[in-house]
Coordinates of C-alpha atoms in Angstrom, one line a residue:
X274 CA 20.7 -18.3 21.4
X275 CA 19.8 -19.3 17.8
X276 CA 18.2 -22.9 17.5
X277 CA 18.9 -25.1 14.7
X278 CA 15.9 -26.2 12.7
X279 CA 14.9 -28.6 10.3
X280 CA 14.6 -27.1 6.3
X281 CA 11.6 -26.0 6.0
X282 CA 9.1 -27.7 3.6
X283 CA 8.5 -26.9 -0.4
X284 CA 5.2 -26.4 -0.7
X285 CA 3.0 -26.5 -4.2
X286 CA 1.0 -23.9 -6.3
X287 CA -2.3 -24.7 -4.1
X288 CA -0.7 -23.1 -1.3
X289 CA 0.6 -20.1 -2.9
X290 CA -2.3 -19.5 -4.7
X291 CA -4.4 -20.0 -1.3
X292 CA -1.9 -16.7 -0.1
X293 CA -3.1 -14.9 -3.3
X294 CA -7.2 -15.3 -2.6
X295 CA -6.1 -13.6 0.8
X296 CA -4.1 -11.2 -0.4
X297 CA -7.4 -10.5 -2.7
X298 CA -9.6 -11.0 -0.2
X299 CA -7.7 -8.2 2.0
X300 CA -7.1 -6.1 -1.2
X301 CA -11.6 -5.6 -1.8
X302 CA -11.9 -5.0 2.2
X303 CA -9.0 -2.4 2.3
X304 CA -10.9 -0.4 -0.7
X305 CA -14.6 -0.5 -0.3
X306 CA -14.7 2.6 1.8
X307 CA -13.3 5.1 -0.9
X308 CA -16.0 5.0 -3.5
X309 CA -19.1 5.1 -1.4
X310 CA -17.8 7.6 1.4
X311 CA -20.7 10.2 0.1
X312 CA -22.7 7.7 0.7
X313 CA -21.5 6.4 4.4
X314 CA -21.1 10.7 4.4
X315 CA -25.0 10.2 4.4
X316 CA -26.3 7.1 6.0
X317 CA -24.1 7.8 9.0
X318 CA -24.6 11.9 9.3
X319 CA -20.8 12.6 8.9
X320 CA -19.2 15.9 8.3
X321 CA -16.7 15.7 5.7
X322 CA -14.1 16.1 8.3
X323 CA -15.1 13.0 10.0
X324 CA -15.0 11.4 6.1
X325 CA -11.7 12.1 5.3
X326 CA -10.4 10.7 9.2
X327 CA -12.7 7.7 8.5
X328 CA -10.5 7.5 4.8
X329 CA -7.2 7.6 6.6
X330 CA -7.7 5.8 10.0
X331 CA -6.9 2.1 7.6
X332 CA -4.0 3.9 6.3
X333 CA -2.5 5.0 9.4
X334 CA -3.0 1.4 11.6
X335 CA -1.3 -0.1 8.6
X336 CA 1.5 2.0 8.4
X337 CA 2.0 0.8 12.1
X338 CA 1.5 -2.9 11.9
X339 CA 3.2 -3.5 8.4
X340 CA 6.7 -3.3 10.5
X341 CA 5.5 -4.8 13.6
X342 CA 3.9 -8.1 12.0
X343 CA 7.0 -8.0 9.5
X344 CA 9.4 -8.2 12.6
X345 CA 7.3 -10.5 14.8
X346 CA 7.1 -13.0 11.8
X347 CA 11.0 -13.4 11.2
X348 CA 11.3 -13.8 14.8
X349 CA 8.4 -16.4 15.6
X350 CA 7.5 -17.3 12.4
X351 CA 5.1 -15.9 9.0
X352 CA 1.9 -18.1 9.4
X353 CA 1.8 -18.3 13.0
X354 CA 1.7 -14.3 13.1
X355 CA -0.6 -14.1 10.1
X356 CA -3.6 -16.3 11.1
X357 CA -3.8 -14.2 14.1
X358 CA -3.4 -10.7 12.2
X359 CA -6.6 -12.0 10.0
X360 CA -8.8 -12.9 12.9
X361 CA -7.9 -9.3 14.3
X362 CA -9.0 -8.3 10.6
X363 CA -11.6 -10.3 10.3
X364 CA -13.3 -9.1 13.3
X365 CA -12.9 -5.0 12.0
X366 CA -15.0 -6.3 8.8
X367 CA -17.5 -7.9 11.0
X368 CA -17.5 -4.8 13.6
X369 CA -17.7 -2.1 10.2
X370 CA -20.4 -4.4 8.9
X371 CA -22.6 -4.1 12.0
X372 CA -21.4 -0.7 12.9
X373 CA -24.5 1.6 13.8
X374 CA -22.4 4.8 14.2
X375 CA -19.5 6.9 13.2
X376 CA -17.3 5.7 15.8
X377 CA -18.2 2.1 15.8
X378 CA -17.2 2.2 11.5
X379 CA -13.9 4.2 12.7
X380 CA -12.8 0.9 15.7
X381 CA -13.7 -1.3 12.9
X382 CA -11.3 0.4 10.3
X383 CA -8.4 0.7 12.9
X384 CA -9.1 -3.1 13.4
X385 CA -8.6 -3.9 9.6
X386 CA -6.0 -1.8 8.9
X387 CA -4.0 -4.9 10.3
X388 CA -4.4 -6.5 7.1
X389 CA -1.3 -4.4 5.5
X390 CA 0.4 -6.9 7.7
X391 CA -0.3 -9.7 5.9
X392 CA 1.8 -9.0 2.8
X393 CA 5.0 -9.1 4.0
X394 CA 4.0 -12.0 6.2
X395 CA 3.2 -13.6 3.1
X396 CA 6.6 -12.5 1.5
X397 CA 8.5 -14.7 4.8
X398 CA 6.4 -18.0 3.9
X399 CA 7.4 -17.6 -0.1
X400 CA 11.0 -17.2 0.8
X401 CA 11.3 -19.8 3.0
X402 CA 8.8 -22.0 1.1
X403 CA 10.1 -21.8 -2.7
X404 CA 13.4 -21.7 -4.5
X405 CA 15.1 -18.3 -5.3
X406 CA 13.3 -17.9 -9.1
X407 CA 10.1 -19.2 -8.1
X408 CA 9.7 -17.0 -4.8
X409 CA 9.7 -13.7 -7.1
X410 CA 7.1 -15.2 -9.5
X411 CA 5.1 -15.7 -6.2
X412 CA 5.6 -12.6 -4.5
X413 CA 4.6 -11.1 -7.6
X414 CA 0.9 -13.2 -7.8
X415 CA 0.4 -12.2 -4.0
X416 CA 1.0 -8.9 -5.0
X417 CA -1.1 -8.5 -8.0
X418 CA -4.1 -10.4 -6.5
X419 CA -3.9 -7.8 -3.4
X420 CA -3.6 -4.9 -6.1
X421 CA -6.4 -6.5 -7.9
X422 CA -8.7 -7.0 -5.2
X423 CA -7.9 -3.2 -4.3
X424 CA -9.7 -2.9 -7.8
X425 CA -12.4 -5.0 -7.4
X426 CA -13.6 -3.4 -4.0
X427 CA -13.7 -0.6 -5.3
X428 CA -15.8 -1.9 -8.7
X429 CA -18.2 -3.3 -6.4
X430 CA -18.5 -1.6 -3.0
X431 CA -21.1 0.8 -4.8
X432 CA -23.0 -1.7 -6.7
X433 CA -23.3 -3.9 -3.0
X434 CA -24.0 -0.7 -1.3
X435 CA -27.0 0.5 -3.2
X436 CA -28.1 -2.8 -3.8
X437 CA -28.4 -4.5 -0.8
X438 CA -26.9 -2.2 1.9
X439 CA -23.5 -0.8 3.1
X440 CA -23.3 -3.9 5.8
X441 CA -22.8 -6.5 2.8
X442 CA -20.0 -4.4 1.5
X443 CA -17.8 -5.4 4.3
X444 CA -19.3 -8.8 5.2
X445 CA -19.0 -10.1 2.2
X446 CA -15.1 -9.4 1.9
X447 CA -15.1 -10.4 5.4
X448 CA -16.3 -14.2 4.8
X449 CA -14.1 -14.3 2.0
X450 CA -11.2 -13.3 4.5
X451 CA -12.6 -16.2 6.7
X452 CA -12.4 -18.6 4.2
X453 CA -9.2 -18.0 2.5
X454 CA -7.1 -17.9 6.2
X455 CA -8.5 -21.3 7.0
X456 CA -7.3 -22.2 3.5
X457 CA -3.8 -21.0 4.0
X458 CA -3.8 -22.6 7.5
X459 CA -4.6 -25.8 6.1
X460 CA -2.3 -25.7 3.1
X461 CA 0.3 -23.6 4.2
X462 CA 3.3 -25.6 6.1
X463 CA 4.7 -24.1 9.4
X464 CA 7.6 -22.0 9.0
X465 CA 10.5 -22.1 12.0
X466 CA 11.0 -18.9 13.9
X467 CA 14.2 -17.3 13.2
X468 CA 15.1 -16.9 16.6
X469 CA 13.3 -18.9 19.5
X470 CA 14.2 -16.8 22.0
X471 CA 14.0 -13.1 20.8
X472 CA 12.1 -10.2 22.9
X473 CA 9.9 -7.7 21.3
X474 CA 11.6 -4.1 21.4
X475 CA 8.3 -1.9 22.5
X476 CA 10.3 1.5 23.6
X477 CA 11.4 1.1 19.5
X478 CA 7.7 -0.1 18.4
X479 CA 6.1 2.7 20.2
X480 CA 8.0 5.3 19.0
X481 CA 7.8 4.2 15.5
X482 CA 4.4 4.2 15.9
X483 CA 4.6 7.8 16.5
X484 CA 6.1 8.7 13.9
X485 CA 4.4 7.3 11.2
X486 CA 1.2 8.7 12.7
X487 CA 2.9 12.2 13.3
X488 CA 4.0 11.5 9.7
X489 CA 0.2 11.4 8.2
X490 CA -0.9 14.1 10.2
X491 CA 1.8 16.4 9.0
X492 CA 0.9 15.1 5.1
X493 CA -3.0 16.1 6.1
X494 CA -2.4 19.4 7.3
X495 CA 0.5 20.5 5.3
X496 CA -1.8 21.4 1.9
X497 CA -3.2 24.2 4.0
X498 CA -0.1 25.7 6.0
X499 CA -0.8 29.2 5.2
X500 CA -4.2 28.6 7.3
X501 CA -2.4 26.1 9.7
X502 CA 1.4 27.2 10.2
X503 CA 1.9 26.8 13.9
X504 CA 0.1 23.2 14.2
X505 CA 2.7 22.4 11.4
X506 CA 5.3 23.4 13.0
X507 CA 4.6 21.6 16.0
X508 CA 4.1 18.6 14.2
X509 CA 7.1 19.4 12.6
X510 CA 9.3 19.6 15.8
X511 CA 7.7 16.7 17.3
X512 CA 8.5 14.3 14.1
X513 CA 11.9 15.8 14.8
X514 CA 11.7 14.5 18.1
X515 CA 10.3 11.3 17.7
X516 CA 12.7 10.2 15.1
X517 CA 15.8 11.6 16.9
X518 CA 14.7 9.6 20.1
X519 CA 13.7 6.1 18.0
X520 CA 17.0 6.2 16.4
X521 CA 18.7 6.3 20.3
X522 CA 16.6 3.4 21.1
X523 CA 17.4 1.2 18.2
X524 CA 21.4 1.9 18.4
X525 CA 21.0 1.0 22.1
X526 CA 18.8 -2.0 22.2
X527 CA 19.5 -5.5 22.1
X528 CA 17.3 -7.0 19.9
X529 CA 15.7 -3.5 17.8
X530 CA 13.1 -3.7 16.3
X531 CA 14.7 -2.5 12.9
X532 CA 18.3 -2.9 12.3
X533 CA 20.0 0.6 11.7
X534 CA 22.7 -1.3 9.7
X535 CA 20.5 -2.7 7.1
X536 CA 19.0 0.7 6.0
X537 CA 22.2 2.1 5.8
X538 CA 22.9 -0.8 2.9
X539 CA 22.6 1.3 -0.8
X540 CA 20.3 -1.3 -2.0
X541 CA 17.9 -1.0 1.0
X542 CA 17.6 2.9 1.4
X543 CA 17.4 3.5 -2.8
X544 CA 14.6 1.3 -2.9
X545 CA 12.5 2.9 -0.5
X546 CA 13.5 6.2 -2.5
X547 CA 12.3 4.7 -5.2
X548 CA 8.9 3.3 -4.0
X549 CA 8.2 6.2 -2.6
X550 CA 8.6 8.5 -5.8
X551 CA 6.5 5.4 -7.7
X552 CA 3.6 6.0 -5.9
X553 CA 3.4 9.6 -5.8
X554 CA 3.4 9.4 -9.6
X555 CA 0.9 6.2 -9.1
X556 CA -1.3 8.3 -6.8
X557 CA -1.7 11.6 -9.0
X558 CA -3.0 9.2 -11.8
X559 CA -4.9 7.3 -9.5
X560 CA -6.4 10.5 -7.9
X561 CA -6.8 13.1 -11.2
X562 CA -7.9 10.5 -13.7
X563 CA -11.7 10.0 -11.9
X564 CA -12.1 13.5 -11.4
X565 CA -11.3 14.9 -14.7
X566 CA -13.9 11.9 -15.7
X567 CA -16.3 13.7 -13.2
X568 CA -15.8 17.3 -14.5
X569 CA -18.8 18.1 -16.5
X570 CA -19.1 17.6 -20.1
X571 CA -20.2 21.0 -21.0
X572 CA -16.1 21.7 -20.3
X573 CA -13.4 19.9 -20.9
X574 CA -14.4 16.7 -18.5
X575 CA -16.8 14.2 -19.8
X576 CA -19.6 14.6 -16.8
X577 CA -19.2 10.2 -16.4
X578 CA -21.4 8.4 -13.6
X579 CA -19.8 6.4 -10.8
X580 CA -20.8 3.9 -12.8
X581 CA -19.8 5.1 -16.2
X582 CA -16.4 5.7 -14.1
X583 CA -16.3 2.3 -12.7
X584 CA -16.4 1.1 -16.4
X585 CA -13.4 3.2 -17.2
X586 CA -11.5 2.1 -15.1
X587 CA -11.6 -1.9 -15.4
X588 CA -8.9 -1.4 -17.8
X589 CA -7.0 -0.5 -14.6
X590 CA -8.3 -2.8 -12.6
X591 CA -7.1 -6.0 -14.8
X592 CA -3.8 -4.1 -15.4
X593 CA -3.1 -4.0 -11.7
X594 CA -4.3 -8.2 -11.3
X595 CA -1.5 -9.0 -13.7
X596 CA 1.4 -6.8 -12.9
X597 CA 2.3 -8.5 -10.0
X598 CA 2.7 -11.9 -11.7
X599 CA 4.3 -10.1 -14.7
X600 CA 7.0 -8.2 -12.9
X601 CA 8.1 -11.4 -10.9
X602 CA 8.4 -13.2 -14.2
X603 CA 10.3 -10.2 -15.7
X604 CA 12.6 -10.1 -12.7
X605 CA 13.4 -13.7 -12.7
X606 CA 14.0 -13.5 -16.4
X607 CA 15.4 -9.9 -16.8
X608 CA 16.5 -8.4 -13.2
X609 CA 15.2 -6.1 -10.9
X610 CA 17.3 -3.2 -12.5
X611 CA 16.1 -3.8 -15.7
X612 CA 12.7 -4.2 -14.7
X613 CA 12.3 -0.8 -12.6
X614 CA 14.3 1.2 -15.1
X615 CA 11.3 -0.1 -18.0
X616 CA 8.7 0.2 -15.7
X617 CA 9.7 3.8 -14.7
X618 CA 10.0 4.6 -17.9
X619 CA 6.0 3.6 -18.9
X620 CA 5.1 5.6 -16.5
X621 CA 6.9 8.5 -16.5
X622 CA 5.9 9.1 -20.5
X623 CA 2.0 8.5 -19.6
X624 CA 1.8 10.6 -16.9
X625 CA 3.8 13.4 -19.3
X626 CA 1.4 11.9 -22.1
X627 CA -1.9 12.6 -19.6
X628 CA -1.2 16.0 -19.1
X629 CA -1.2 16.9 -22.9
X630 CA -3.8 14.7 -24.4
X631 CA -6.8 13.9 -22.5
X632 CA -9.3 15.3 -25.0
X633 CA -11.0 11.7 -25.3
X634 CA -11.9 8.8 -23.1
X635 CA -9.9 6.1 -24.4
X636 CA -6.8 8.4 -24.0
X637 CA -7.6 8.6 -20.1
X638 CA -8.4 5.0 -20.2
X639 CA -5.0 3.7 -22.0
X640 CA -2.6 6.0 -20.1
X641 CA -4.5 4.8 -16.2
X642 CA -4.3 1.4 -17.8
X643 CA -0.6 1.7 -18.7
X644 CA 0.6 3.3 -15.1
X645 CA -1.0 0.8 -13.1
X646 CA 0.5 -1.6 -14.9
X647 CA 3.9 -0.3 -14.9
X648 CA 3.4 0.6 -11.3
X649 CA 2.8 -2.8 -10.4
X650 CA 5.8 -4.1 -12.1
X651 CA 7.7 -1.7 -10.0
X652 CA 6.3 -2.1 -6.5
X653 CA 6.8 -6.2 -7.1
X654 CA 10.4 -5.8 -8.7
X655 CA 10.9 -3.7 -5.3
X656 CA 10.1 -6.3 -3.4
X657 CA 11.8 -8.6 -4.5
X658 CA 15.1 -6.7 -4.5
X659 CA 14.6 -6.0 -1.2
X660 CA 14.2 -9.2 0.3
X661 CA 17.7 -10.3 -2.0
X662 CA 19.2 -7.5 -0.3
X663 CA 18.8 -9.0 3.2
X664 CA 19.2 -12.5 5.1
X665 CA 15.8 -14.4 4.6
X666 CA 15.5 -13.7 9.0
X667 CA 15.0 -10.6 7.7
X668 CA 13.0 -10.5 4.7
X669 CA 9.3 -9.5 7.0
X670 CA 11.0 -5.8 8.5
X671 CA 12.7 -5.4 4.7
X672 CA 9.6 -5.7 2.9
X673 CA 7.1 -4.3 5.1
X674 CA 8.8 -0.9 4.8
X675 CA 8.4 -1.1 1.4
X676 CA 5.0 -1.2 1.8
X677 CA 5.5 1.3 5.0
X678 CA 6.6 3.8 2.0
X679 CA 4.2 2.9 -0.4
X680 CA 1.5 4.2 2.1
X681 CA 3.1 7.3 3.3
X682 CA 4.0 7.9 -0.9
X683 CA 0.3 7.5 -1.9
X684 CA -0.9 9.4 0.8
X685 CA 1.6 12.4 -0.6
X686 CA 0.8 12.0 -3.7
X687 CA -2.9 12.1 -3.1
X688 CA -2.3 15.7 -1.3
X689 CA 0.0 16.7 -3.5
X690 CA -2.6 16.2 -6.4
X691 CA -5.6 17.7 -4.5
X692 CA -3.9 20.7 -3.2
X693 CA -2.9 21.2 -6.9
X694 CA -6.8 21.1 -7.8
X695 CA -7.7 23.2 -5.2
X696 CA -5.4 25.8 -5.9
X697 CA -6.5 26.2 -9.4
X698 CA -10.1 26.8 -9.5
X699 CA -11.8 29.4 -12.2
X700 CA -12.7 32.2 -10.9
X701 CA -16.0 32.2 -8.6
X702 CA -16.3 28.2 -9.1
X703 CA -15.3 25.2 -7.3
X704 CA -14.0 23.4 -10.7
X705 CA -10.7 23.3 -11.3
X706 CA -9.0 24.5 -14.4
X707 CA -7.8 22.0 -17.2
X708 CA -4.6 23.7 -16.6
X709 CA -4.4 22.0 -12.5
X710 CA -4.9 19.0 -13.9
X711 CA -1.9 19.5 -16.5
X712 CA -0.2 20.7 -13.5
X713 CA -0.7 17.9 -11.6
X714 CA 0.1 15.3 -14.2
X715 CA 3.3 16.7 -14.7
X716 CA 4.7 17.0 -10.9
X717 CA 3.7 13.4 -10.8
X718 CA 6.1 12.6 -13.9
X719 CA 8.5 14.5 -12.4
X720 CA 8.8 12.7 -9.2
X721 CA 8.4 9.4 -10.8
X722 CA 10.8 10.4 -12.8
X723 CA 13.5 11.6 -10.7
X724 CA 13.5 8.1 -9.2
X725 CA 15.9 7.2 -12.1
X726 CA 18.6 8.3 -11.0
X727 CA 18.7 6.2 -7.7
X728 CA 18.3 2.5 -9.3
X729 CA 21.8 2.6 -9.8
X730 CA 22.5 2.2 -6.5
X731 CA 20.1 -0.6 -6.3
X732 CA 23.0 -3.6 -6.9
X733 CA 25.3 -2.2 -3.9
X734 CA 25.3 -4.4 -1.0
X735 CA 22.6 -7.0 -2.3
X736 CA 23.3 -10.5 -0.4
X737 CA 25.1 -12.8 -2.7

């Protein structure tokens, strides 16, 4: 039975902006771990297996709840679901600030890994809250500011680290979490459930959580399959399995958790495509860049400090804060086609440009600068696209895929790009030739590149 609700209320520039501190807020917590694993490596006596599981275990919870909090939103509402994701979140920043051990650090890290949540939460209230044009310049803001703060973390998790200790990195984006919830709380109107009386589908959200972790696992061990091919295979044949039975469950169930209809829509499917092939180009950059800054000067690297790094890559940093507002401004203006096609195209030609001419710093500097840009433009026309391609009841499980895929493309891109380092070290070194990272720079075009020829599927079956 659907229930007839009152329109919900406009809401102001305070309120959206309050959104965008959290997204930031969420965006510094989600990144402080990266640049100062060596040193948690250290303080907390961890292999380098158990570093690269504490790296992933964010990625992996938030592959899982971006659906879930996107579905459970559109059924009982954005802000309702979201203040309670960020006290689950906000008590994984507390827990990984206090954490004495390895396995303490690794429950916090699941905990917060519900933050990826929050964005397509926040992509329900801005739909529902704003006119058509003035919902894509928002959604763009709340993704930028998360972007940013994705930046900023990791700017100053090492600074915070070695300057007071690795506790304040995460209380401090932890109380900043605090205080921008109870900002949108207070700001933020109510939004009506779509449906009052809907039932969560748990045989489909339990088997889509198996997948997507079967997913990451079969992305971490596939870079050594010559060493590993039967646990591939396995992994293989129970992906297989798992997607085989979700599909049953969904076709079957009353109320699924994700409509099989609306990823059969052109507009829907292409634009996971294309997200996906965005940030496996976004990842190589994001993932060579700093290490050819690391290799050692004597080479054809520049031997930079973390900090000397840090400073390279503010350019980046600012780049990603204003994309988002500046691909929902191009959108409104231009279209989402339009927009992608461009955006594509930037990046495609500096990730081709990276792989030739990378003799100097400012060339490494201008070309990250210019893909996080144009990657931001992308990921934020995306969004937007999606969420016009379905009812607004649906706009939380649309978008949250799109981040879904973002996740699972960054984490291919990343293994992609190390596997490709890996595989071509000199002779009797661990450092890779210049050639790998040539190598590398140009598979990442190529993907990104290859996304081209799916955006014209984009305006098939978009809502009018």
């Amino acid at each position: 039975m659907t229930t007839t609700v009152d329109p919900p209320v406009r809401v102001g520039k305070p309120a959206v902006w309050a959104l965008a501190l959290l997204a930031a807020a969420t965006g510094t917590l989600e990144s402080v771990v990266t640049p100062t694993l060596p040193l948690l490596q250290r303080e907390l006596s961890m292999s380098r297996a158990e570093g690269a599981l504490l790296g992933v275990a964010m990625l992996i919870t938030g592959a899982i709840i971006a659906p879930i909090a996107g579905n459970l939103g559109d059924r009982f509402g954005g802000k309702w679901v979201m203040v309670r994701l960020m006290a689950v979140v906000a008590t994984g920043g507390l827990v990984s600030a206090l954490a004495p051990n390895l396995p303490v650090l690794l429950l916090g890290q699941v905990l917060e890994g519900a933050m990826v949540g929050a964005m397509p939460l926040s992509f329900i209230l801005v739909r529902k809250h704003l006119p058509a044009g003035e919902s894509a310049v928002a959604i763009g803001v709340v993704s930028g500011m998360f972007v940013g703060g994705g930046m900023l973390g990791t700017l100053m998790a090492g600074p915070i680290a070695e300057g007071l200790s690795r506790h304040w990195m995460f209380a401090i984006p932890t109380m900043a979490i605090v205080i921008t919830t109870l900002a949108v709380h207070r700001l933020m109107p109510n939004d009506p459930p779509a449906r009052s009386d809907a039932r969560i589908d748990w045989p489909g959200v339990v088997l889509l959580s198996g997948i997507l972790v079967t997913l990451m696992a079969v992305l971490q061990v596939a870079p050594n399959a010559i060493d590993q091919p039967l646990l591939l295979g396995a992994l293989v044949v129970l992906l297989a399995g798992l997607v085989t039975g979700w599909i049953q469950v969904e076709r079957r169930a009353a109320a699924p958790m994700i409509d099989l209809r609306l990823l059969a829509k052109p507009a829907l499917w292409s634009s996971y495509v294309i997200t996906f092939a965005v940030c496996v180009g976004t990842a190589g950059a994001t993932y060579l860049v700093p290490q050819l800054f690391d290799v050692s000067a004597d080479g054809y690297g520049f031997g930079a400090s973390p900090t000397d790094i840090g400073r390279y890559l503010l350019p980046s940093a600012i780049a990603a804060a204003v994309s988002g507002p500046l691909g929902g401004l191009a959108v409104r203006r231009f279209g989402s086609s339009a927009v992608l096609a461009t955006g594509i195209g930037v990046m495609t030609t500096a990730l081709f440009a990276l792989a030739f001419v990378h003799a100097e710093v400012w060339h490494l500097v201008v070309g990250k600068a210019l893909i996080a840009l144009a990657s931001g433009v992308c990921i934020t026309a995306m969004v937007v696209k999606t969420a016009d391609a379905v009812d607004e009841e649906s706009t939380g499980i649309a978008t949250s895929l799109v981040l879904v895929t973002r996740v699972l493309g960054f984490a291919f891109g990343v293994q992609v790009s190390g596997s490709i380092l890996d595989a071509g070290k000199l002779s009797g070194t661990t450092v890779p030739a210049e050639s790998a990272y040539s190598t590398g720079f140009v598979i990442a075009a190529t993907v990104t590149a290859l996304s081209l020829l799916v955006i014209r599927t984009l305006h098939k079956g978009v809502k009018a």
